Amino acid sequence: MQLAVIGVGGAGCRIASAIRAADPTTDSFVEAVFAFDTDGDALAALDDVSDPHRYRYGPDGDDGLEGDLERGLECGREHADELVEVLDRGAPAAADAILVAVGLGGTTGGGTVPPLVATLQRRYDAPVYVLGTLPADGEFVPADVGSAGTEHRSPTTGSDGDPDTPETPPRPRAPANAVDALERLDGRADAVVCFDNERWLRTGERIAEGRDRCNRELATRVAAVFAAANSNSEGAERGIDADDIGRVMGSTTDIVTIGYGEQAVDTGGSRFGLGLFSSDQTVERTSAVSAVETVTRNGIHGKLTLECEREAAGRAHLIVGGPPAWLDRQAIADARRTLEDAVGGARTLGGTVSRPDGDAVFATVVLADVAPVDRLEELRAAADRSA
Ligand SMILES: Nc1nc2c(ncn2[C@@H]2O[C@H](COP(=O)(O)OP(=O)(O)OP(=O)(O)O)[C@@H](O)[C@H]2O)c(=O)[nH]1
Ligand SMILES: [Mg+2]
């Protein structure tokens, strides 16, 4: 499966760049990465996007949009065709899906992505998925309004920490922007994969301090889903293809969250030699079973990109992968039942990914059509309060 990744705005571009960096296979699942921003300095700071695929558009100056989503939307509508022309030059026609990454609290990203996704849907047959971060409380809740007497994270301004950490302005409109952008994506995006910054930042940590770590964690999960549909599953029980991914993501703008568990395993040094030999490796069955059980449990019950009750999922997909000798069939069948039990009546899919050169067993859990989600309700309430 080949994915065209488009980052829009500061967060979106950094996440797109991190996805490129996380691509684990030589047979890359990332067909092309594009970065679109109104902020030229932010574009210039990206690590893993080639120059011709970085594109600045819209008003000049850092705060041309001044946090105003209406202006962001206007800018997005005005420039959507122009951005798609930039994509056309990079030939994403071969892509099986398009992934648009965005920080949903932002003005550039939140304003551009809804009209951009609408234009992409008109121009390409491939499904268009949005990967959106949800704003953290520290961005918009004043420091002295912490909940129920608990000490609250300080706002995102100030350079009281590491002087090398870039400052980030407070974003009082972040929840309203996020809620508004999500509503506008309804009926446009095939699905919206969410990542909750509030859950992934450490206590007291500012976006600028924690974002690179968060982006790596998110990129690992995105890669685990989409690279799975790109791998050689020869010898494995059941592979995964783009249709499986399409089935679990759906096409009706469902909210999607991803869980992930990984365990390093001894591959007898085969990763330094030819991958060929790792399939000859003998692994004690109890070790293989225990590895699959552990990563599955962590994938299901560990931290999700967006927290929700497991029973809140309408569909679920379990991907188990690793060196072939570690992929115990019975353990994988049991893992699938563990997921079925956890999600109640949700429809579940399963697949196996053989990674002859890998040195870890992993489980990726995709939960789709999740509702209700507490964090989304919190952001809606915060948006109402600021209205
Ligand atoms: N996970 C993650 N979230 C980020 C990152 N940068 C910003 N955010 C989040 O994304 C939201 C939008 O920020 P940006 O992407 O910088 O905003 P933008 O789209 O460039 O819009 P403007 O700068 O306001 O024009 C913020 O409210 C943060 O919640 C990042 O690198 N990683
Ligand atoms: Mg910006």
Tab-separated table of C-alpha atoms and ligand atoms in Angstrom:
chain	number	residue	atom	x	y	z
A	1	MET	CA	0.000	0.000	0.000
A	2	GLN	CA	1.353	3.369	-1.013
A	3	LEU	CA	0.461	6.423	1.015
A	4	ALA	CA	0.769	10.066	-0.003
A	5	VAL	CA	1.303	12.082	3.170
A	6	ILE	CA	0.433	15.772	3.255
A	7	GLY	CA	1.281	17.919	6.263
A	8	VAL	CA	-0.552	21.226	6.664
A	9	GLY	CA	0.455	23.920	9.186
A	10	GLY	CA	3.187	23.607	11.828
A	11	ALA	CA	2.031	20.405	13.539
A	12	GLY	CA	0.892	18.714	10.329
A	13	CYS	CA	4.204	19.330	8.559
A	14	ARG	CA	6.282	18.110	11.529
A	15	ILE	CA	4.147	14.974	11.814
A	16	ALA	CA	4.380	14.293	8.061
A	17	SER	CA	8.155	14.639	8.343
A	18	ALA	CA	8.193	12.241	11.331
A	19	ILE	CA	6.162	9.671	9.354
A	20	ARG	CA	8.748	9.777	6.583
A	21	ALA	CA	11.475	9.233	9.197
A	22	ALA	CA	9.567	6.312	10.762
A	23	ASP	CA	9.089	4.381	7.544
A	24	PRO	CA	10.546	1.045	8.659
A	25	THR	CA	10.678	-0.876	5.417
A	26	THR	CA	13.059	-0.619	2.514
A	27	ASP	CA	10.006	-1.172	0.345
A	28	SER	CA	8.609	2.138	1.526
A	29	PHE	CA	4.892	2.587	2.264
A	30	VAL	CA	5.288	6.360	1.948
A	31	GLU	CA	5.012	7.274	-1.686
A	32	ALA	CA	5.592	10.970	-1.186
A	33	VAL	CA	5.520	13.554	1.612
A	34	PHE	CA	4.375	17.125	1.115
A	35	ALA	CA	4.518	20.031	3.561
A	36	PHE	CA	2.204	23.038	3.150
A	37	ASP	CA	2.309	26.005	5.506
A	38	THR	CA	1.747	29.755	5.567
A	39	ASP	CA	4.850	29.966	7.786
A	40	GLY	CA	8.055	29.821	5.741
A	41	ASP	CA	10.334	29.508	8.787
A	42	ALA	CA	8.440	26.443	10.019
A	43	LEU	CA	8.757	24.855	6.557
A	44	ALA	CA	12.494	25.563	6.473
A	45	ALA	CA	12.980	23.800	9.828
A	46	LEU	CA	11.618	20.423	8.621
A	47	ASP	CA	14.054	17.510	8.578
A	48	ASP	CA	12.596	14.875	6.299
A	49	VAL	CA	10.707	16.625	3.522
A	50	SER	CA	12.489	17.292	0.225
A	51	ASP	CA	12.730	20.920	-0.906
A	52	PRO	CA	10.443	20.650	-3.942
A	53	HIS	CA	7.732	19.179	-1.699
A	54	ARG	CA	7.693	22.109	0.755
A	55	TYR	CA	5.321	24.823	-0.276
A	56	ARG	CA	4.484	28.177	1.323
A	57	TYR	CA	1.168	29.783	0.516
A	58	GLY	CA	-1.205	32.433	1.833
A	59	PRO	CA	-0.567	35.762	3.541
A	60	ASP	CA	2.951	36.903	4.315
A	61	GLY	CA	4.241	37.200	7.834
A	62	ASP	CA	4.120	34.915	10.851
A	63	ASP	CA	0.765	35.907	12.235
A	64	GLY	CA	-1.027	36.678	8.987
A	65	LEU	CA	-4.039	34.675	10.185
A	66	GLU	CA	-3.885	35.874	13.811
A	67	GLY	CA	-5.452	32.750	15.250
A	68	ASP	CA	-8.683	33.494	13.408
A	69	LEU	CA	-10.107	30.266	11.955
A	70	GLU	CA	-12.442	32.172	9.627
A	71	ARG	CA	-9.398	33.753	8.000
A	72	GLY	CA	-7.716	30.353	7.960
A	73	LEU	CA	-10.720	28.880	6.153
A	74	GLU	CA	-10.817	31.723	3.685
A	75	CYS	CA	-7.110	31.180	3.010
A	76	GLY	CA	-7.711	27.441	2.658
A	77	ARG	CA	-10.564	27.890	0.187
A	78	GLU	CA	-8.526	30.339	-1.827
A	79	HIS	CA	-5.476	28.093	-2.055
A	80	ALA	CA	-6.858	24.522	-2.135
A	81	ASP	CA	-6.586	24.221	-5.941
A	82	GLU	CA	-3.080	25.666	-5.898
A	83	LEU	CA	-1.995	23.105	-3.263
A	84	VAL	CA	-3.464	20.227	-5.268
A	85	GLU	CA	-1.472	21.433	-8.286
A	86	VAL	CA	1.691	21.147	-6.191
A	87	LEU	CA	0.636	17.582	-5.365
A	88	ASP	CA	0.018	16.788	-9.008
A	89	ARG	CA	3.613	17.725	-9.791
A	90	GLY	CA	4.690	15.086	-7.238
A	91	ALA	CA	2.403	12.530	-8.924
A	92	PRO	CA	0.418	11.090	-5.992
A	93	ALA	CA	-1.739	9.348	-8.605
A	94	ALA	CA	-0.139	6.042	-7.645
A	95	ALA	CA	-1.136	6.404	-3.996
A	96	ASP	CA	-3.675	3.944	-2.548
A	97	ALA	CA	-4.648	6.495	0.085
A	98	ILE	CA	-3.916	10.084	1.047
A	99	LEU	CA	-3.168	10.988	4.659
A	100	VAL	CA	-3.512	14.654	5.613
A	101	ALA	CA	-1.795	15.499	8.914
A	102	VAL	CA	-2.880	18.576	10.875
A	103	GLY	CA	-2.878	20.136	14.340
A	104	LEU	CA	-6.624	20.646	14.749
A	105	GLY	CA	-6.288	23.612	17.119
A	106	GLY	CA	-4.365	25.660	14.558
A	107	THR	CA	-5.445	28.346	12.149
A	108	THR	CA	-3.441	27.450	9.070
A	109	GLY	CA	-3.976	23.701	9.379
A	110	GLY	CA	-7.520	23.789	10.763
A	111	GLY	CA	-8.540	26.343	8.125
A	112	THR	CA	-6.886	24.724	5.136
A	113	VAL	CA	-7.592	21.060	5.724
A	114	PRO	CA	-11.421	21.017	5.315
A	115	PRO	CA	-11.413	22.704	1.862
A	116	LEU	CA	-8.233	20.826	0.875
A	117	VAL	CA	-9.793	17.458	1.734
A	118	ALA	CA	-12.922	18.372	-0.248
A	119	THR	CA	-10.759	19.219	-3.258
A	120	LEU	CA	-8.697	16.035	-2.898
A	121	GLN	CA	-11.888	13.955	-2.819
A	122	ARG	CA	-13.017	15.550	-6.071
A	123	ARG	CA	-9.658	15.076	-7.771
A	124	TYR	CA	-8.537	11.608	-6.651
A	125	ASP	CA	-10.223	8.236	-6.310
A	126	ALA	CA	-8.094	7.224	-3.319
A	127	PRO	CA	-9.574	7.572	0.178
A	128	VAL	CA	-8.511	10.681	2.079
A	129	TYR	CA	-7.766	10.146	5.761
A	130	VAL	CA	-7.055	12.960	8.196
A	131	LEU	CA	-4.561	12.552	11.020
A	132	GLY	CA	-5.444	15.276	13.516
A	133	THR	CA	-3.924	16.229	16.856
A	134	LEU	CA	-6.252	17.524	19.561
A	135	PRO	CA	-5.014	20.524	21.598
A	136	ALA	CA	-3.704	20.118	25.156
A	137	ASP	CA	-5.334	21.951	28.081
A	138	GLY	CA	-2.145	23.911	28.796
A	139	GLU	CA	-2.543	25.714	25.488
A	140	PHE	CA	-5.833	27.330	26.409
A	141	VAL	CA	-6.605	26.873	30.122
A	142	PRO	CA	-5.102	29.755	32.156
A	143	ALA	CA	-2.561	28.558	34.752
A	144	ASP	CA	-4.702	29.630	37.732
A	145	VAL	CA	-7.865	27.877	36.519
A	146	GLY	CA	-6.644	24.345	37.087
A	147	SER	CA	-9.393	21.857	37.828
A	148	ALA	CA	-10.444	21.106	41.408
A	149	GLY	CA	-7.470	22.611	43.197
A	150	THR	CA	-4.884	20.569	41.337
A	151	GLU	CA	-1.855	22.407	40.122
A	152	HIS	CA	-2.264	23.022	36.454
A	153	ARG	CA	0.282	23.168	33.713
A	154	SER	CA	1.497	26.653	32.986
A	155	PRO	CA	0.486	28.184	29.677
A	156	THR	CA	2.589	27.525	26.646
A	157	THR	CA	4.247	30.940	26.675
A	158	GLY	CA	7.381	31.999	28.430
A	159	SER	CA	10.920	30.812	28.141
A	160	ASP	CA	11.335	29.749	31.746
A	161	GLY	CA	12.484	26.290	30.687
A	162	ASP	CA	15.179	25.329	28.251
A	163	PRO	CA	16.267	28.472	26.360
A	164	ASP	CA	16.595	26.363	23.209
A	165	THR	CA	12.935	25.427	23.328
A	166	PRO	CA	10.982	27.580	20.903
A	167	GLU	CA	8.234	29.629	22.490
A	168	THR	CA	4.672	28.801	21.587
A	169	PRO	CA	1.967	31.416	21.931
A	170	PRO	CA	-1.127	30.517	23.983
A	171	ARG	CA	-4.034	29.427	21.821
A	172	PRO	CA	-7.262	30.393	23.561
A	173	ARG	CA	-9.204	29.430	20.451
A	174	ALA	CA	-7.621	25.980	20.101
A	175	PRO	CA	-10.641	23.963	21.342
A	176	ALA	CA	-13.112	25.997	19.269
A	177	ASN	CA	-10.882	25.675	16.204
A	178	ALA	CA	-10.502	21.924	16.732
A	179	VAL	CA	-14.235	21.343	17.188
A	180	ASP	CA	-15.077	23.536	14.210
A	181	ALA	CA	-12.483	21.866	11.951
A	182	LEU	CA	-13.747	18.405	12.946
A	183	GLU	CA	-17.313	19.420	12.105
A	184	ARG	CA	-16.242	20.739	8.731
A	185	LEU	CA	-14.409	17.505	7.989
A	186	ASP	CA	-17.584	15.515	8.581
A	187	GLY	CA	-18.703	14.049	5.265
A	188	ARG	CA	-15.429	15.048	3.624
A	189	ALA	CA	-12.670	12.939	5.187
A	190	ASP	CA	-13.053	9.160	4.891
A	191	ALA	CA	-11.857	8.855	8.502
A	192	VAL	CA	-10.145	11.003	11.142
A	193	VAL	CA	-7.360	9.414	13.155
A	194	CYS	CA	-6.968	11.428	16.370
A	195	PHE	CA	-3.972	11.992	18.623
A	196	ASP	CA	-4.647	13.671	21.957
A	197	ASN	CA	-1.759	15.954	22.930
A	198	GLU	CA	-3.185	16.319	26.452
A	199	ARG	CA	-2.759	12.597	27.039
A	200	TRP	CA	0.692	12.302	25.469
A	201	LEU	CA	2.454	15.366	26.901
A	202	ARG	CA	3.962	14.854	30.342
A	203	THR	CA	2.649	16.824	33.322
A	204	GLY	CA	3.842	20.407	33.005
A	205	GLU	CA	5.414	19.789	29.602
A	206	ARG	CA	4.784	22.338	26.853
A	207	ILE	CA	4.008	21.418	23.234
A	208	ALA	CA	7.332	22.800	22.051
A	209	GLU	CA	9.175	20.621	24.561
A	210	GLY	CA	7.316	17.367	24.009
A	211	ARG	CA	6.246	17.573	20.407
A	212	ASP	CA	9.168	15.714	18.821
A	213	ARG	CA	8.673	12.754	21.155
A	214	CYS	CA	4.891	12.824	20.590
A	215	ASN	CA	5.386	12.997	16.824
A	216	ARG	CA	7.731	10.004	16.890
A	217	GLU	CA	5.216	7.978	18.924
A	218	LEU	CA	2.410	8.914	16.554
A	219	ALA	CA	4.526	8.197	13.468
A	220	THR	CA	5.442	4.743	14.818
A	221	ARG	CA	1.743	3.917	15.101
A	222	VAL	CA	0.834	5.296	11.699
A	223	ALA	CA	3.712	3.359	10.144
A	224	ALA	CA	2.633	0.195	11.959
A	225	VAL	CA	-0.819	0.433	10.367
A	226	PHE	CA	0.034	1.464	6.815
A	227	ALA	CA	3.356	-0.367	6.405
A	228	ALA	CA	1.535	-3.554	7.446
A	229	ALA	CA	-0.444	-3.357	4.223
A	230	ASN	CA	2.790	-3.052	2.294
A	231	SER	CA	4.721	-5.969	3.657
A	232	ASN	CA	5.400	-9.392	2.356
A	233	SER	CA	3.218	-11.740	4.366
A	234	GLU	CA	4.501	-14.882	2.689
A	235	GLY	CA	4.277	-17.812	5.049
A	236	ALA	CA	2.194	-15.816	7.494
A	237	GLU	CA	-1.342	-16.869	8.221
A	238	ARG	CA	-3.137	-13.914	6.723
A	239	GLY	CA	-1.585	-10.824	5.217
A	240	ILE	CA	-3.018	-7.320	5.100
A	241	ASP	CA	-3.781	-5.207	2.083
A	242	ALA	CA	-5.091	-1.741	1.319
A	243	ASP	CA	-8.672	-3.094	1.219
A	244	ASP	CA	-8.385	-4.313	4.825
A	245	ILE	CA	-7.199	-0.877	5.897
A	246	GLY	CA	-10.056	0.676	3.909
A	247	ARG	CA	-12.587	-1.641	5.564
A	248	VAL	CA	-11.531	-0.794	9.086
A	249	MET	CA	-11.129	2.956	8.497
A	250	GLY	CA	-14.461	3.199	6.654
A	251	SER	CA	-15.582	6.101	4.491
A	252	THR	CA	-18.018	7.988	6.712
A	253	THR	CA	-15.633	10.228	8.702
A	254	ASP	CA	-15.459	7.905	11.678
A	255	ILE	CA	-13.080	8.715	14.520
A	256	VAL	CA	-10.158	6.287	14.683
A	257	THR	CA	-7.633	5.604	17.457
A	258	ILE	CA	-4.544	3.402	17.437
A	259	GLY	CA	-2.962	1.220	20.127
A	260	TYR	CA	0.468	-0.343	19.881
A	261	GLY	CA	2.553	-2.882	21.792
A	262	GLU	CA	6.065	-3.989	20.978
A	263	GLN	CA	8.595	-6.366	22.484
A	264	ALA	CA	12.207	-6.793	21.378
A	265	VAL	CA	13.036	-10.448	20.699
A	266	ASP	CA	16.216	-12.417	20.244
A	267	THR	CA	16.668	-13.191	16.572
A	268	GLY	CA	19.904	-15.108	16.969
A	269	GLY	CA	21.880	-12.326	15.329
A	270	SER	CA	20.118	-12.915	12.035
A	271	ARG	CA	19.503	-9.246	11.494
A	272	PHE	CA	23.227	-8.842	10.881
A	273	GLY	CA	23.157	-11.545	8.240
A	274	LEU	CA	20.700	-12.468	5.562
A	275	GLY	CA	17.085	-12.160	6.596
A	276	LEU	CA	16.583	-15.496	4.893
A	277	PHE	CA	17.950	-17.421	7.829
A	278	SER	CA	15.715	-15.950	10.466
A	279	SER	CA	12.868	-18.146	9.255
A	280	ASP	CA	15.025	-21.163	10.112
A	281	GLN	CA	15.496	-19.909	13.634
A	282	THR	CA	13.949	-22.073	16.303
A	283	VAL	CA	12.105	-20.213	18.997
A	284	GLU	CA	10.769	-21.811	22.107
A	285	ARG	CA	7.023	-21.964	21.745
A	286	THR	CA	6.312	-20.596	25.213
A	287	SER	CA	8.483	-17.534	24.452
A	288	ALA	CA	6.691	-16.919	21.159
A	289	VAL	CA	3.254	-17.317	22.752
A	290	SER	CA	4.158	-15.044	25.632
A	291	ALA	CA	5.530	-12.343	23.286
A	292	VAL	CA	2.326	-12.311	21.210
A	293	GLU	CA	0.186	-12.230	24.369
A	294	THR	CA	2.177	-9.364	25.891
A	295	VAL	CA	2.180	-7.123	22.843
A	296	THR	CA	-1.517	-7.802	22.224
A	297	ARG	CA	-2.419	-6.887	25.794
A	298	ASN	CA	-0.366	-3.685	25.537
A	299	GLY	CA	-1.833	-2.882	22.122
A	300	ILE	CA	-5.392	-3.221	23.427
A	301	HIS	CA	-5.096	-1.894	26.971
A	302	GLY	CA	-2.095	0.428	26.711
A	303	LYS	CA	-2.270	4.113	25.837
A	304	LEU	CA	-4.271	4.822	22.677
A	305	THR	CA	-3.625	7.804	20.424
A	306	LEU	CA	-7.061	8.946	21.604
A	307	GLU	CA	-8.342	7.384	24.818
A	308	CYS	CA	-11.784	5.718	24.772
A	309	GLU	CA	-13.624	2.757	26.211
A	310	ARG	CA	-12.652	-0.287	24.178
A	311	GLU	CA	-16.352	-1.177	23.834
A	312	ALA	CA	-16.907	2.233	22.227
A	313	ALA	CA	-15.392	0.929	18.979
A	314	GLY	CA	-17.632	-0.042	16.086
A	315	ARG	CA	-14.801	-1.832	14.244
A	316	ALA	CA	-11.420	-3.155	15.310
A	317	HIS	CA	-8.355	-4.467	13.549
A	318	LEU	CA	-5.486	-6.427	15.083
A	319	ILE	CA	-2.183	-6.580	13.238
A	320	VAL	CA	0.443	-8.885	14.727
A	321	GLY	CA	3.923	-8.805	13.237
A	322	GLY	CA	7.518	-9.812	13.727
A	323	PRO	CA	10.125	-12.349	12.606
A	324	PRO	CA	8.274	-15.404	11.193
A	325	ALA	CA	9.612	-17.843	13.796
A	326	TRP	CA	7.947	-15.754	16.499
A	327	LEU	CA	4.503	-15.626	14.891
A	328	ASP	CA	2.809	-18.535	16.619
A	329	ARG	CA	-0.460	-19.249	14.821
A	330	GLN	CA	-2.377	-20.392	17.861
A	331	ALA	CA	-1.200	-17.394	19.894
A	332	ILE	CA	-2.305	-15.050	17.107
A	333	ALA	CA	-5.727	-16.719	16.914
A	334	ASP	CA	-6.035	-16.319	20.707
A	335	ALA	CA	-4.933	-12.674	20.425
A	336	ARG	CA	-7.737	-12.038	17.972
A	337	ARG	CA	-10.230	-13.477	20.481
A	338	THR	CA	-8.733	-11.282	23.212
A	339	LEU	CA	-9.477	-8.263	21.027
A	340	GLU	CA	-13.001	-9.506	20.251
A	341	ASP	CA	-13.705	-9.849	23.975
A	342	ALA	CA	-12.303	-6.387	24.703
A	343	VAL	CA	-14.399	-4.581	22.102
A	344	GLY	CA	-17.651	-6.346	22.857
A	345	GLY	CA	-19.732	-6.711	19.752
A	346	ALA	CA	-17.522	-4.747	17.393
A	347	ARG	CA	-16.643	-6.240	14.049
A	348	THR	CA	-13.000	-7.342	14.143
A	349	LEU	CA	-10.441	-7.997	11.451
A	350	GLY	CA	-7.049	-9.577	11.881
A	351	GLY	CA	-3.846	-9.924	9.919
A	352	THR	CA	-0.258	-10.976	10.286
A	353	VAL	CA	2.875	-9.257	9.061
A	354	SER	CA	6.044	-11.223	8.540
A	355	ARG	CA	9.224	-9.177	9.127
A	356	PRO	CA	12.120	-11.572	8.453
A	357	ASP	CA	14.629	-8.850	9.318
A	358	GLY	CA	12.715	-7.469	12.300
A	359	ASP	CA	13.961	-7.679	15.871
A	360	ALA	CA	10.647	-7.145	17.653
A	361	VAL	CA	7.194	-8.679	17.882
A	362	PHE	CA	4.458	-6.062	17.729
A	363	ALA	CA	0.685	-5.697	17.848
A	364	THR	CA	-1.142	-2.764	16.328
A	365	VAL	CA	-4.769	-2.247	17.279
A	366	VAL	CA	-6.942	0.045	15.186
A	367	LEU	CA	-10.258	1.007	16.800
A	368	ALA	CA	-12.629	2.761	14.412
A	369	ASP	CA	-16.005	4.432	14.720
A	370	VAL	CA	-15.328	5.158	18.383
A	371	ALA	CA	-18.043	7.066	20.227
A	372	PRO	CA	-18.566	8.526	22.688
A	373	VAL	CA	-15.101	9.925	23.399
A	374	ASP	CA	-14.695	11.871	26.658
A	375	ARG	CA	-11.888	14.069	25.339
A	376	LEU	CA	-13.983	15.247	22.398
A	377	GLU	CA	-16.809	16.101	24.817
A	378	GLU	CA	-14.334	18.062	26.986
A	379	LEU	CA	-13.119	20.032	24.001
A	380	ARG	CA	-16.708	20.751	22.910
A	381	ALA	CA	-17.454	22.039	26.404
A	382	ALA	CA	-14.309	24.201	26.380
A	383	ALA	CA	-15.269	25.547	22.946
A	384	ASP	CA	-18.759	26.428	24.240
A	385	ARG	CA	-17.280	28.211	27.263
A	386	SER	CA	-15.037	30.338	25.050
A	387	ALA	CA	-17.869	31.190	22.628
B	1	LIG	N1	1.494	16.468	18.303
B	1	LIG	C1	1.839	17.699	17.945
B	1	LIG	N2	0.979	18.711	18.118
B	1	LIG	C2	1.379	19.935	17.767
B	1	LIG	C3	2.655	20.208	17.219
B	1	LIG	N3	2.732	21.540	16.982
B	1	LIG	C4	1.561	22.062	17.335
B	1	LIG	N4	0.721	21.112	17.808
B	1	LIG	C5	-0.710	21.213	18.119
B	1	LIG	O1	-1.339	21.674	16.928
B	1	LIG	C6	-2.124	22.807	17.174
B	1	LIG	C7	-1.972	23.754	16.013
B	1	LIG	O2	-0.660	24.270	15.985
B	1	LIG	P1	0.092	24.533	14.614
B	1	LIG	O3	0.036	23.326	13.762
B	1	LIG	O4	1.422	25.094	14.941
B	1	LIG	O5	-0.838	25.649	13.955
B	1	LIG	P2	-0.937	26.030	12.414
B	1	LIG	O6	-1.845	25.103	11.711
B	1	LIG	O7	0.453	26.209	11.878
B	1	LIG	O8	-1.710	27.410	12.468
B	1	LIG	P3	-1.185	28.892	12.786
B	1	LIG	O9	0.263	28.793	13.161
B	1	LIG	O10	-2.078	29.329	13.907
B	1	LIG	O11	-1.432	29.659	11.538
B	1	LIG	C8	-1.657	23.349	18.494
B	1	LIG	O12	-2.757	23.903	19.139
B	1	LIG	C9	-1.108	22.148	19.206
B	1	LIG	O13	-2.142	21.484	19.903
B	1	LIG	C10	3.527	19.119	17.006
B	1	LIG	O14	4.644	19.224	16.478
B	1	LIG	N5	3.066	17.885	17.392
B	2	MG	MG	1.756	27.829	12.105
